[in-house]
Coordinates of C-alpha atoms in Angstrom, one line a residue:
X24 CA 0.0 0.0 0.0
X25 CA 3.0 2.3 0.6
X26 CA 3.5 2.9 -3.2
X27 CA -0.2 3.4 -4.0
X28 CA -1.8 6.8 -4.2
X29 CA -3.2 7.7 -0.8
X30 CA -6.9 8.1 -0.5
X31 CA -8.3 11.5 0.4
X32 CA -9.6 12.0 4.0
X33 CA -12.2 14.3 5.5
X34 CA -11.7 15.4 9.1
X35 CA -14.7 16.6 11.1
X36 CA -14.2 18.1 14.5
X37 CA -13.3 20.9 16.9
X38 CA -10.1 22.8 16.1
X39 CA -8.1 24.6 18.8
X40 CA -5.2 27.0 18.7
X41 CA -2.3 25.7 20.8
X42 CA 0.2 28.3 22.1
X43 CA 3.5 27.3 23.7
X44 CA 5.4 29.9 25.8
X45 CA 8.9 28.4 26.4
X46 CA 11.4 30.0 28.7
X47 CA 13.7 29.5 31.6
X48 CA 13.0 29.2 35.3
X49 CA 15.9 29.8 37.7
X50 CA 14.1 31.2 40.7
X51 CA 10.9 31.3 42.6
X52 CA 8.6 34.3 42.9
X53 CA 9.2 36.3 46.1
X54 CA 5.4 36.4 46.9
X55 CA 4.5 32.8 46.2
X56 CA 6.3 29.4 45.8
X57 CA 5.9 29.4 42.1
X58 CA 8.6 29.5 39.4
X59 CA 9.3 32.7 37.5
X60 CA 9.5 31.9 33.8
X61 CA 11.5 34.4 31.8
X62 CA 12.7 35.0 28.3
X63 CA 9.7 33.3 26.8
X64 CA 9.5 32.5 23.1
X65 CA 6.0 32.0 21.6
X66 CA 5.0 29.3 19.1
X67 CA 1.6 28.7 17.7
X68 CA 0.4 25.3 16.6
X69 CA -2.8 23.8 15.3
X70 CA -4.6 21.8 17.9
X71 CA -7.5 19.3 18.3
X72 CA -9.0 18.4 14.9
X73 CA -6.7 20.8 13.2
X74 CA -3.7 18.9 14.4
X75 CA -5.2 15.6 13.4
X76 CA -5.8 17.0 9.9
X77 CA -2.2 18.3 9.6
X78 CA -0.8 15.0 10.7
X79 CA -2.9 13.1 8.2
X80 CA -1.7 15.5 5.4
X81 CA 2.0 15.2 6.3
X82 CA 2.6 12.3 3.9
X83 CA 1.0 13.9 0.9
X84 CA -2.6 12.9 1.6
X85 CA -5.4 15.2 0.4
X86 CA -7.1 16.3 3.6
X87 CA -10.2 18.4 4.1
X88 CA -10.9 19.8 7.6
X89 CA -14.5 20.7 8.5
X90 CA -14.5 22.7 11.8
X91 CA -15.9 25.8 13.5
X92 CA -14.1 29.1 12.9
X93 CA -15.0 32.7 13.5
X94 CA -13.6 36.2 13.0
X95 CA -11.6 36.3 16.2
X96 CA -7.8 36.6 16.5
X97 CA -7.3 32.9 17.3
X98 CA -9.4 31.8 14.3
X99 CA -7.4 34.0 12.0
X100 CA -4.1 32.7 13.4
X101 CA -5.3 29.1 12.9
X102 CA -6.4 29.9 9.3
X103 CA -2.9 31.1 8.6
X104 CA -1.3 27.9 10.1
X105 CA -3.5 25.7 7.9
X106 CA -3.2 27.7 4.7
X107 CA -2.1 25.5 1.9
X108 CA -1.7 22.4 4.1
X109 CA -5.4 21.2 4.2
X110 CA -8.5 22.3 2.5
X111 CA -10.6 24.2 5.1
X112 CA -14.4 24.3 5.3
X113 CA -15.4 26.6 8.1
X114 CA -18.6 26.2 10.1
X115 CA -20.0 29.3 11.7
X116 CA -18.7 29.7 15.3
X117 CA -20.5 31.2 18.2
X118 CA -17.9 32.8 20.5
X119 CA -14.1 32.9 20.2
X120 CA -12.0 29.8 19.1
X121 CA -10.7 27.9 22.1
X122 CA -7.0 28.5 22.9
X123 CA -4.8 26.4 25.1
X124 CA -1.6 28.1 26.2
X125 CA 1.2 26.0 27.8
X126 CA 4.0 27.7 29.7
X127 CA 7.1 25.6 29.7
X128 CA 10.4 26.0 31.5
X129 CA 13.3 24.0 30.0
X130 CA 10.9 21.9 28.1
X131 CA 8.7 21.0 31.2
X132 CA 5.1 22.3 31.5
X133 CA 4.6 24.7 34.4
X134 CA 0.9 25.7 33.8
X135 CA -1.7 25.6 31.1
X136 CA -4.1 28.5 30.5
X137 CA -7.4 27.9 28.6
X138 CA -9.7 30.5 27.1
X139 CA -12.4 30.7 24.4
X140 CA -15.7 28.8 24.4
X141 CA -16.7 29.0 20.8
X142 CA -19.0 26.3 19.4
X143 CA -19.8 25.4 15.9
X144 CA -23.5 26.2 15.5
X145 CA -24.7 24.9 12.1
X146 CA -23.8 22.8 9.1
X147 CA -23.2 24.3 5.6
X148 CA -24.0 23.0 2.2
X149 CA -20.3 22.9 1.4
X150 CA -19.6 20.7 4.4
X151 CA -22.5 18.4 3.6
X152 CA -21.3 17.9 0.0
X153 CA -17.7 17.2 1.2
X154 CA -19.0 14.5 3.5
X155 CA -21.1 12.9 0.8
X156 CA -18.1 12.7 -1.5
X157 CA -15.6 11.6 1.1
X158 CA -13.9 8.2 0.7
X159 CA -13.2 8.2 4.4
X160 CA -14.0 10.4 7.4
X161 CA -12.2 10.9 10.8
X162 CA -14.2 12.6 13.6
X163 CA -12.2 14.4 16.3
X164 CA -15.0 15.2 18.7
X165 CA -14.0 17.5 21.6
X166 CA -17.6 18.3 22.4
X167 CA -17.7 21.8 20.8
X168 CA -20.4 21.3 18.2
X169 CA -18.8 20.4 14.9
X170 CA -19.8 16.7 15.1
X171 CA -23.3 17.6 16.4
X172 CA -23.9 20.0 13.5
X173 CA -23.2 17.3 11.0
X174 CA -24.6 14.3 12.9
X175 CA -27.3 13.5 10.3
X176 CA -24.7 13.3 7.5
X177 CA -22.3 11.3 9.7
X178 CA -25.1 8.8 10.6
X179 CA -26.0 8.4 6.9
X180 CA -22.3 7.6 6.1
X181 CA -20.5 6.3 9.3
X182 CA -16.9 7.5 9.6
X183 CA -13.9 5.2 9.5
X184 CA -12.6 6.5 12.9
X185 CA -14.3 8.5 15.7
X186 CA -12.0 10.0 18.3
X187 CA -14.3 10.7 21.3
X188 CA -14.2 12.9 24.3
X189 CA -16.5 12.7 27.4
X190 CA -17.8 16.2 26.6
X191 CA -18.9 15.1 23.2
X192 CA -21.8 12.9 22.0
X193 CA -21.6 9.2 21.3
X194 CA -20.3 8.0 18.0
X195 CA -22.9 7.3 15.3
X196 CA -23.7 3.6 14.8
X197 CA -21.6 1.7 12.4
X198 CA -18.3 3.5 13.0
X199 CA -15.4 1.1 12.1
X200 CA -13.1 2.2 14.9
X201 CA -13.5 4.4 18.0
X202 CA -10.3 5.5 19.8
X203 CA -10.8 6.7 23.4
X204 CA -8.0 7.1 25.9
X205 CA -8.2 4.9 29.0
X206 CA -9.8 7.5 31.3
X207 CA -12.2 8.5 28.5
X208 CA -13.2 4.8 27.9
X209 CA -14.0 4.4 31.6
X210 CA -16.1 7.6 31.7
X211 CA -17.9 6.8 28.5
X212 CA -18.6 3.2 29.5
X213 CA -20.0 4.4 32.8
X214 CA -22.2 6.8 30.9
X215 CA -23.3 4.0 28.6
X216 CA -24.2 1.8 31.6
X217 CA -26.2 4.6 33.1
X218 CA -28.0 5.3 29.8
X219 CA -28.9 1.6 29.4
X220 CA -29.7 0.9 33.0
X221 CA -27.3 -2.0 33.1
X222 CA -25.7 -3.0 36.4
X223 CA -22.1 -1.8 36.4
X224 CA -21.0 -5.2 37.8
X225 CA -22.5 -7.1 34.9
X226 CA -21.6 -4.9 32.0
X227 CA -19.5 -7.6 30.4
X228 CA -15.9 -8.5 30.3
X229 CA -15.1 -8.7 26.6
X230 CA -14.4 -12.4 26.9
X231 CA -17.2 -14.1 25.1
X232 CA -16.6 -16.8 22.5
X233 CA -16.8 -16.2 18.8
X234 CA -18.6 -18.7 16.6
X235 CA -15.5 -19.4 14.6
X236 CA -12.6 -21.0 16.3
X237 CA -9.3 -19.3 15.2
X238 CA -7.4 -20.2 18.3
X239 CA -3.7 -20.0 17.9
X240 CA -1.3 -21.5 20.3
X241 CA 1.2 -18.9 21.4
X242 CA 4.1 -21.3 21.0
X243 CA 3.2 -22.1 17.4
X244 CA 1.8 -18.8 16.2
X245 CA 4.5 -16.2 16.4
X246 CA 3.8 -12.6 17.5
X247 CA 4.6 -9.3 15.9
X248 CA 5.4 -7.1 18.8
X249 CA 5.3 -4.1 18.2
X250 CA -0.5 5.7 21.8
X251 CA -4.0 11.9 23.5
X252 CA -3.6 15.5 22.9
X253 CA -4.0 17.0 26.4
X254 CA -4.3 13.7 28.2
X255 CA -4.5 14.1 32.0
X256 CA -1.4 13.0 33.9
X257 CA -3.0 9.8 35.2
X258 CA -4.1 8.8 31.7
X259 CA -0.9 8.9 29.6
X260 CA -1.0 9.4 25.8
X261 CA -0.3 6.5 23.5
X262 CA 3.4 5.7 23.6
X263 CA 4.0 7.8 26.7
X264 CA 5.2 6.6 30.0
X265 CA 2.6 5.6 32.5
X266 CA 4.5 7.0 35.5
X267 CA 6.9 4.1 36.1
X268 CA 8.4 1.0 34.7
X269 CA 6.4 -1.1 32.3
X270 CA 3.7 -2.9 34.2
X271 CA 4.8 -1.5 37.5
X272 CA 2.3 -2.5 40.2
X273 CA -0.4 -5.1 40.1
X274 CA -2.6 -2.4 38.4
X275 CA -1.3 -3.4 35.0
X276 CA -3.4 -6.6 35.0
X277 CA -6.3 -4.8 36.5
X278 CA -6.0 -2.0 33.9
X279 CA -6.1 -4.5 31.1
X280 CA -9.1 -6.2 32.6
X281 CA -11.0 -3.0 33.2
X282 CA -10.1 -1.6 29.7
X283 CA -11.3 -4.9 28.1
X284 CA -14.6 -4.7 30.0
X285 CA -15.2 -1.0 29.1
X286 CA -14.2 -1.5 25.5
X287 CA -16.7 -4.4 25.2
X288 CA -19.4 -2.3 26.7
X289 CA -18.7 0.5 24.2
X290 CA -18.6 -1.7 21.2
X291 CA -22.1 -3.1 22.0
X292 CA -23.6 0.2 23.2
X293 CA -22.3 2.2 20.2
X294 CA -22.7 -0.6 17.7
X295 CA -19.2 0.1 16.6
X296 CA -17.0 -2.2 14.6
X297 CA -14.2 -2.0 17.1
X298 CA -12.9 0.1 20.0
X299 CA -9.2 0.8 20.5
X300 CA -8.4 2.0 24.1
X301 CA -5.0 3.8 24.3
X302 CA -2.9 2.7 27.3
X303 CA 0.1 4.9 27.2
X304 CA 3.4 3.0 26.9
X305 CA 1.6 -0.3 27.0
X306 CA 0.1 0.4 23.6
X307 CA -3.5 -0.1 22.6
X308 CA -6.1 -2.6 23.6
X309 CA -8.3 -3.4 20.6
X310 CA -11.7 -5.0 21.2
X311 CA -14.3 -6.2 18.7
X312 CA -16.6 -6.8 21.7
X313 CA -15.2 -10.1 22.8
X314 CA -11.5 -11.2 23.3
X315 CA -9.3 -8.1 23.3
X316 CA -6.1 -7.8 21.2
X317 CA -3.2 -5.9 22.9
X318 CA -1.0 -4.1 20.4
X319 CA 2.2 -3.2 22.4
X320 CA 4.0 0.1 21.7
X321 CA 7.5 -0.3 20.3
X322 CA 10.4 0.5 22.5
X323 CA 11.2 4.2 22.1
X324 CA 12.9 7.1 23.8
X325 CA 10.4 9.0 26.0
X326 CA 9.2 12.4 24.7
X327 CA 6.2 14.8 24.9
X328 CA 2.9 13.0 24.7
X329 CA 1.0 16.1 23.6
X330 CA -0.8 15.3 20.4
X331 CA -0.2 11.6 20.4
X332 CA -3.9 10.7 20.4
X333 CA -4.4 12.8 17.3
X334 CA -1.4 11.1 15.7
X335 CA -2.9 7.7 16.5
X336 CA -6.4 8.6 15.2
X337 CA -5.1 10.3 12.1
X338 CA -2.8 7.4 11.2
X339 CA -5.5 4.8 11.8
X340 CA -8.0 6.8 9.7
X341 CA -5.5 7.2 6.8
X342 CA -4.6 3.5 6.8
X343 CA -8.3 2.5 6.8
X344 CA -8.9 4.9 3.9
X345 CA -6.1 3.2 2.0
X346 CA -7.7 -0.3 2.5
X347 CA -6.1 -1.7 5.6
X348 CA -8.0 -4.0 8.0
X349 CA -8.8 -2.5 11.4
X350 CA -6.1 -4.5 13.2
X351 CA -3.5 -3.6 10.6
X352 CA -4.5 0.1 10.9
X353 CA -4.2 0.0 14.7
X354 CA -0.8 -1.7 14.6
X355 CA 0.5 0.9 12.2
X356 CA -1.0 3.8 14.2
X357 CA 0.6 2.5 17.4
X358 CA 4.0 2.6 15.8
X359 CA 3.4 6.0 14.3
X360 CA 2.1 7.6 17.6
X361 CA 5.0 6.1 19.5
X362 CA 7.5 7.6 17.1
X363 CA 5.6 10.9 17.3
X364 CA 6.0 11.0 21.1
X365 CA 9.6 10.0 20.8
X366 CA 10.2 12.9 18.4
X367 CA 8.8 15.4 20.9
X368 CA 5.1 15.4 20.2
X369 CA 3.1 18.3 18.9
X370 CA 5.6 20.8 20.5
X371 CA 8.3 19.5 18.2
X372 CA 6.2 19.2 15.2
X373 CA 7.6 20.9 12.1
X374 CA 5.1 20.9 9.3
X375 CA 6.6 20.9 5.8
X376 CA 6.4 24.0 3.8
X377 CA 2.8 24.3 2.6
X378 CA 2.3 23.7 -1.1
X379 CA 0.1 26.2 -2.8
X380 CA -3.5 25.2 -2.5
X381 CA -5.2 23.8 -5.6
X382 CA -9.0 24.6 -4.6
X383 CA 14.1 6.0 18.8
X384 CA 16.1 3.5 19.7
X385 CA 15.1 0.1 18.2
X386 CA 14.2 -2.8 20.5
X387 CA 16.9 -5.2 21.5
X388 CA 16.6 -8.9 21.0
X389 CA 15.5 -9.2 24.6
X390 CA 13.2 -6.3 24.6
X391 CA 13.0 -3.9 27.6
X392 CA 13.3 -5.5 31.0
X393 CA 10.2 -4.2 32.7
X394 CA 10.6 -3.6 36.3
X395 CA 14.3 -4.6 36.3
X396 CA 16.0 -3.2 39.4
X397 CA 12.7 -3.2 41.3
X398 CA 12.0 -7.0 41.6
X399 CA 15.2 -8.9 42.3
X400 CA 15.7 -11.9 40.1
X401 CA 13.3 -10.8 37.4
X402 CA 14.5 -10.1 33.8
X403 CA 18.0 -11.5 34.2
X404 CA 19.9 -11.9 30.9
X405 CA 21.6 -15.1 32.1
X406 CA 19.8 -18.4 31.7
X407 CA 21.0 -19.5 35.2
X408 CA 18.3 -17.4 36.9
X409 CA 15.4 -19.0 35.0
X410 CA 13.4 -21.7 36.8
X411 CA 11.6 -24.8 35.6
X412 CA 8.7 -26.4 37.3
X413 CA 6.8 -29.4 36.0
X414 CA 3.1 -30.2 36.7
X415 CA 1.2 -33.3 35.8
X416 CA 2.7 -36.8 35.0
X417 CA 6.5 -37.3 34.8
X418 CA 7.7 -37.2 31.2
X419 CA 11.2 -38.6 31.6
X420 CA 14.5 -37.2 32.9
X421 CA 14.2 -33.8 34.4
X422 CA 16.1 -30.9 32.9
X423 CA 19.5 -30.3 34.4
X424 CA 19.1 -28.1 37.5
X425 CA 20.0 -24.5 37.1
X426 CA 22.6 -22.9 39.4
X427 CA 21.1 -21.9 42.7
X428 CA 19.4 -18.5 42.5
X429 CA 16.8 -16.7 44.6
X430 CA 14.1 -18.0 42.2
X431 CA 14.8 -21.6 41.3
X432 CA 11.0 -22.1 41.5
X433 CA 8.7 -20.0 39.2
X434 CA 6.2 -19.9 42.0
X435 CA 8.8 -18.2 44.3
X436 CA 9.4 -15.7 41.6
X437 CA 5.7 -15.0 41.2
X438 CA 5.3 -14.6 45.0
X439 CA 8.2 -12.2 45.1
X440 CA 7.0 -10.1 42.2
X441 CA 3.4 -10.0 43.6
X442 CA 4.7 -9.0 47.1
X443 CA 6.5 -6.1 45.5
X444 CA 3.3 -5.0 43.9
X445 CA 4.3 -6.1 40.4
X446 CA 2.4 -7.7 37.5
X447 CA 2.8 -11.3 36.6
X448 CA 2.4 -12.2 33.0
X449 CA 2.3 -15.7 31.6
X450 CA 2.1 -17.2 28.1
X451 CA 2.3 -20.7 26.8
X452 CA 2.9 -23.1 23.9
X453 CA 5.0 -25.9 22.5
X454 CA 7.9 -23.7 21.3
X455 CA 9.2 -26.7 19.3
X456 CA 11.2 -24.7 16.8
X457 CA 11.9 -21.2 18.2
X458 CA 11.5 -18.6 15.5
X459 CA 11.0 -14.8 15.0
X460 CA 7.3 -15.0 15.8
X461 CA 8.0 -16.7 19.1
X462 CA 10.6 -14.1 20.1
X463 CA 8.3 -11.2 19.1
X464 CA 5.5 -12.7 21.2
X465 CA 7.7 -13.2 24.2
X466 CA 9.3 -9.7 24.0
X467 CA 5.8 -8.1 23.7
X468 CA 4.4 -10.2 26.6
X469 CA 7.4 -9.3 28.8
X470 CA 6.7 -5.5 28.2
X471 CA 3.3 -5.9 29.7
X472 CA 4.4 -6.6 33.3
X473 CA 7.2 -7.2 35.7
X474 CA 8.0 -10.9 35.0
X475 CA 7.1 -13.4 32.3
X476 CA 6.5 -17.1 33.1
X477 CA 6.4 -19.3 30.0
X478 CA 4.2 -22.4 30.3
X479 CA 5.6 -25.2 28.0
X480 CA 3.9 -28.4 26.9
X481 CA 5.8 -31.5 27.9
X482 CA 6.9 -34.0 25.2
X483 CA 3.8 -36.2 25.7
X484 CA 1.5 -33.2 25.6
X485 CA 3.1 -32.0 22.3
X486 CA 2.8 -35.5 20.8
X487 CA -0.9 -35.7 21.7
X488 CA -1.5 -32.2 20.2
X489 CA 0.7 -32.4 17.1
X490 CA 0.9 -36.1 16.3
X491 CA 3.7 -38.5 15.7
X492 CA 7.1 -37.0 15.0
X493 CA 6.6 -34.1 17.3
X494 CA 8.2 -32.5 19.1
X495 CA 11.2 -32.2 16.9
X496 CA 13.2 -30.8 19.9
X497 CA 12.8 -32.6 23.2
X498 CA 11.7 -30.8 26.3
X499 CA 15.2 -30.3 27.8
X500 CA 16.3 -28.5 24.6
X501 CA 13.1 -26.4 24.3
X502 CA 13.4 -25.3 27.9
X503 CA 17.1 -24.5 27.6
X504 CA 16.5 -22.2 24.6
X505 CA 13.7 -20.4 26.3
X506 CA 15.8 -19.9 29.4
X507 CA 18.5 -18.3 27.3
X508 CA 16.1 -15.4 26.4
X509 CA 16.4 -12.3 28.6
X510 CA 12.7 -11.6 28.2
X511 CA 11.8 -14.9 29.9
X512 CA 12.0 -14.9 33.7
X513 CA 10.8 -18.5 34.4
X514 CA 9.7 -21.6 32.6
X515 CA 7.0 -24.0 33.9
X516 CA 6.2 -27.3 32.2
X517 CA 2.8 -28.9 32.1
X518 CA 1.9 -32.4 31.0
X519 CA -1.8 -32.0 30.4
X520 CA -3.3 -31.0 27.1
X521 CA -4.1 -27.5 28.3
X522 CA -2.4 -25.2 30.9
X523 CA -5.4 -24.6 33.1
X524 CA -4.2 -26.5 36.1
X525 CA -0.8 -24.8 36.0
X526 CA -2.5 -21.4 35.6
X527 CA -4.8 -22.0 38.5
X528 CA -1.6 -22.5 40.6
X529 CA 0.3 -19.6 39.2
X530 CA -2.7 -17.2 39.1
X531 CA -1.1 -14.7 36.7
X532 CA -2.4 -11.2 36.3
X533 CA -2.3 -11.4 32.5
X534 CA -2.4 -14.5 30.2
X535 CA -1.1 -13.8 26.7
X536 CA -1.9 -15.7 23.5
X537 CA -0.9 -15.2 19.9
X538 CA -4.0 -14.4 17.8
X539 CA -5.4 -12.7 14.8
X540 CA -7.4 -9.5 14.4
X541 CA -10.7 -11.2 14.1
X542 CA -10.4 -12.6 17.7
X543 CA -9.6 -16.1 18.7
X544 CA -11.0 -18.6 21.1
X545 CA -9.6 -18.1 24.6
X546 CA -10.6 -21.0 26.8
X547 CA -8.4 -19.7 29.6
X548 CA -10.3 -16.4 29.8
X549 CA -13.0 -17.6 32.2
X550 CA -10.4 -19.2 34.4
X551 CA -8.4 -15.9 34.6
X552 CA -11.5 -14.1 35.7
X553 CA -11.8 -16.2 38.8
X554 CA -8.9 -14.2 40.4
X555 CA -9.4 -11.0 38.5
X556 CA -6.9 -11.7 35.8
X557 CA -7.2 -10.8 32.1
X558 CA -6.5 -12.9 29.0
X559 CA -5.3 -10.9 26.0
X560 CA -4.3 -11.6 22.4
X561 CA -1.1 -10.3 20.8
X562 CA -0.8 -10.0 17.1
X563 CA 1.4 -12.5 15.4
X564 CA 3.7 -12.4 12.4
X565 CA 2.0 -14.1 9.5
X566 CA 3.6 -17.3 8.3
X567 CA 5.8 -17.8 11.4
X568 CA 5.0 -21.1 12.9
X569 CA 6.8 -24.4 13.7
X570 CA 4.4 -26.2 11.5
X571 CA 5.1 -23.9 8.5
X572 CA 8.8 -24.2 9.1
X573 CA 8.6 -28.0 9.0
X574 CA 6.5 -27.8 5.8
X575 CA 9.0 -25.6 4.1
X576 CA 11.9 -27.8 5.2
X577 CA 10.1 -30.8 3.7
X578 CA 9.7 -29.0 0.4
X579 CA 13.3 -27.9 0.5
X580 CA 12.4 -24.3 -0.2
X581 CA 12.4 -20.9 1.4
X582 CA 9.2 -19.0 2.2

C-alpha cells in the first residue's frame, strides 16, 4: 500500500489554537512558591481536529478539515497555520475559538491556560457535500459542536474513525473504529451503563466466545510485537510513560481487565466495529466486543505525549482509507504515535512548507526488562536465573538443574513479584522450533508486566496435540532455549493438554496468547476471571510457525 496513491480523507471536529510559551525558570517568585519563567518564546500550533488534519496530510494525503471558525484573532491565526496544508471548510462559530496556552520551562510544562468557548452552530451546504463525496472520514469530537452540527450526515455515512471525548456525544452507529484514551473509555462506559440501565458489575468483560474458532497456540503462532492531545497526567497518551516502569504495580493486569470490560461495553452500546483503548506506553487494547487484542507500543525514547492521540487517530484513519484492515491500521497507528511521542510530540512538530493550495532507539533482541532493578531476580539476561517447574505426570528425565538462584521455582518468583506490587504475565505453547514469531510474542508479553513465566507443553503433551514425529526438539532443549532469552524470567512445564491446572496454581495477572485480528477462542479467559486476571491476544507475524517451518523444510524451499 505504501507505493499506492493515498486516499483522500475528511476530518470533522473541533479545532483549537495551541500556544507554547517556552522560557527558563531559575528562581521562585518572592510572593509565592511558584517558578518565574523568563525570556519566553512564543510558538503557535494547530490543535485538536486541526492537528489531526495536519498530521494526516504530512505524507501527501489530500485532507479536508470541517471545523468551526470565527472572525476572532485565534481563528485568524489558525487559518494562517492551515493555509495550503489542508482544504478548510469553516462552520460558523459562536464565541471565540478555544485556545490552550502551555507555559514551559526548560521543556517542562509549568501551567496551562485555557480561554475561548466557541461552538460550531450549524452545518453548511459545502460541508454536507464534502461528507457525501468523502472516501473516508475521521471525527475528532471535543464536544464543541462540529460533530453535532453534521450528525445526520455522519449517521448516513458512518466514519472510519471516531476519536471521542467525554464532553462530546456518542459516535454514530456503524463507525469502524473508536479511539478513546483509558480514562475516557472508563467515563464513556460508565455513561453507557447509566443510559442503558445495566448494572455496572454485569456490563460484560469482553471475553465471550466467537462462533468461529481461530485459536492460535502462542508457541506455534508467532507474534509481531510491536499511543491523546491534552491527556491528563494519570491517563498517559499513547506511547507515553505511565508514570513508572512497564507494568509497575499489580494495576497493570487490573488496567487491562477494566479496559477490556469497558471496550466491550462501548462496542455493544455504540454498535461500533471496534474500540481501541489507548494505554500509554503499554500500547492499545483493541476490542471487537469479545476477546481483546493488545498491540504493544514499540520500544522508544520518551518524549512529549502532547498530540499523540491525534497522531494515533489520524494514522489509523488514513490506513483504513487506504484499504487496511482495522487490526492492521491499529498496529500501524501505534507505531506512528509512539514515534511521534519520541520525536517530541506536537511541541516539536515541524510541518513541511505548505504547497500552494489547488482549490528511537530500536528494540533489542531481549526487549526492555520491565521492572528490572525493582524486583530482584526478574528479567535476568543469564539463563541461570530461570526456573523450571513441571506439573502433571512425569515425562522422563528432568532438565539439568540451574545454578542456585533466589528463584529456582517460578512460584517463588511469582510470589516475590506480587509481594513487590508487580504484575505477573504468563504465556504458553509448545515452542518446538523457536522462530522470530515466538521471540516477538515473548518480548511483547514481557513488556506488559514485571515478570514473564512461559508455560511449556511436555513432550507427551506436544505429541498428543501435534501427532507422531513431534516434538522435533525434546523438552530439555526447548526449555534451555527459552531460558536463554532475557525476556523470559521463568519456565514451567505442564503435561496436560491445556495449561489450566498450571494457571490455577500460578494465578497470573495477565495471560497472553498469539492471535489474529478477528479474535480467537480463549478457553483460559474464564479461568483468569476467577482471580481478577485478564486474557489478551497479541498480534502475530503471518507465516511464522513451527508447522510452516517444517513444511517448508520438507519442500526444501524458502518462504
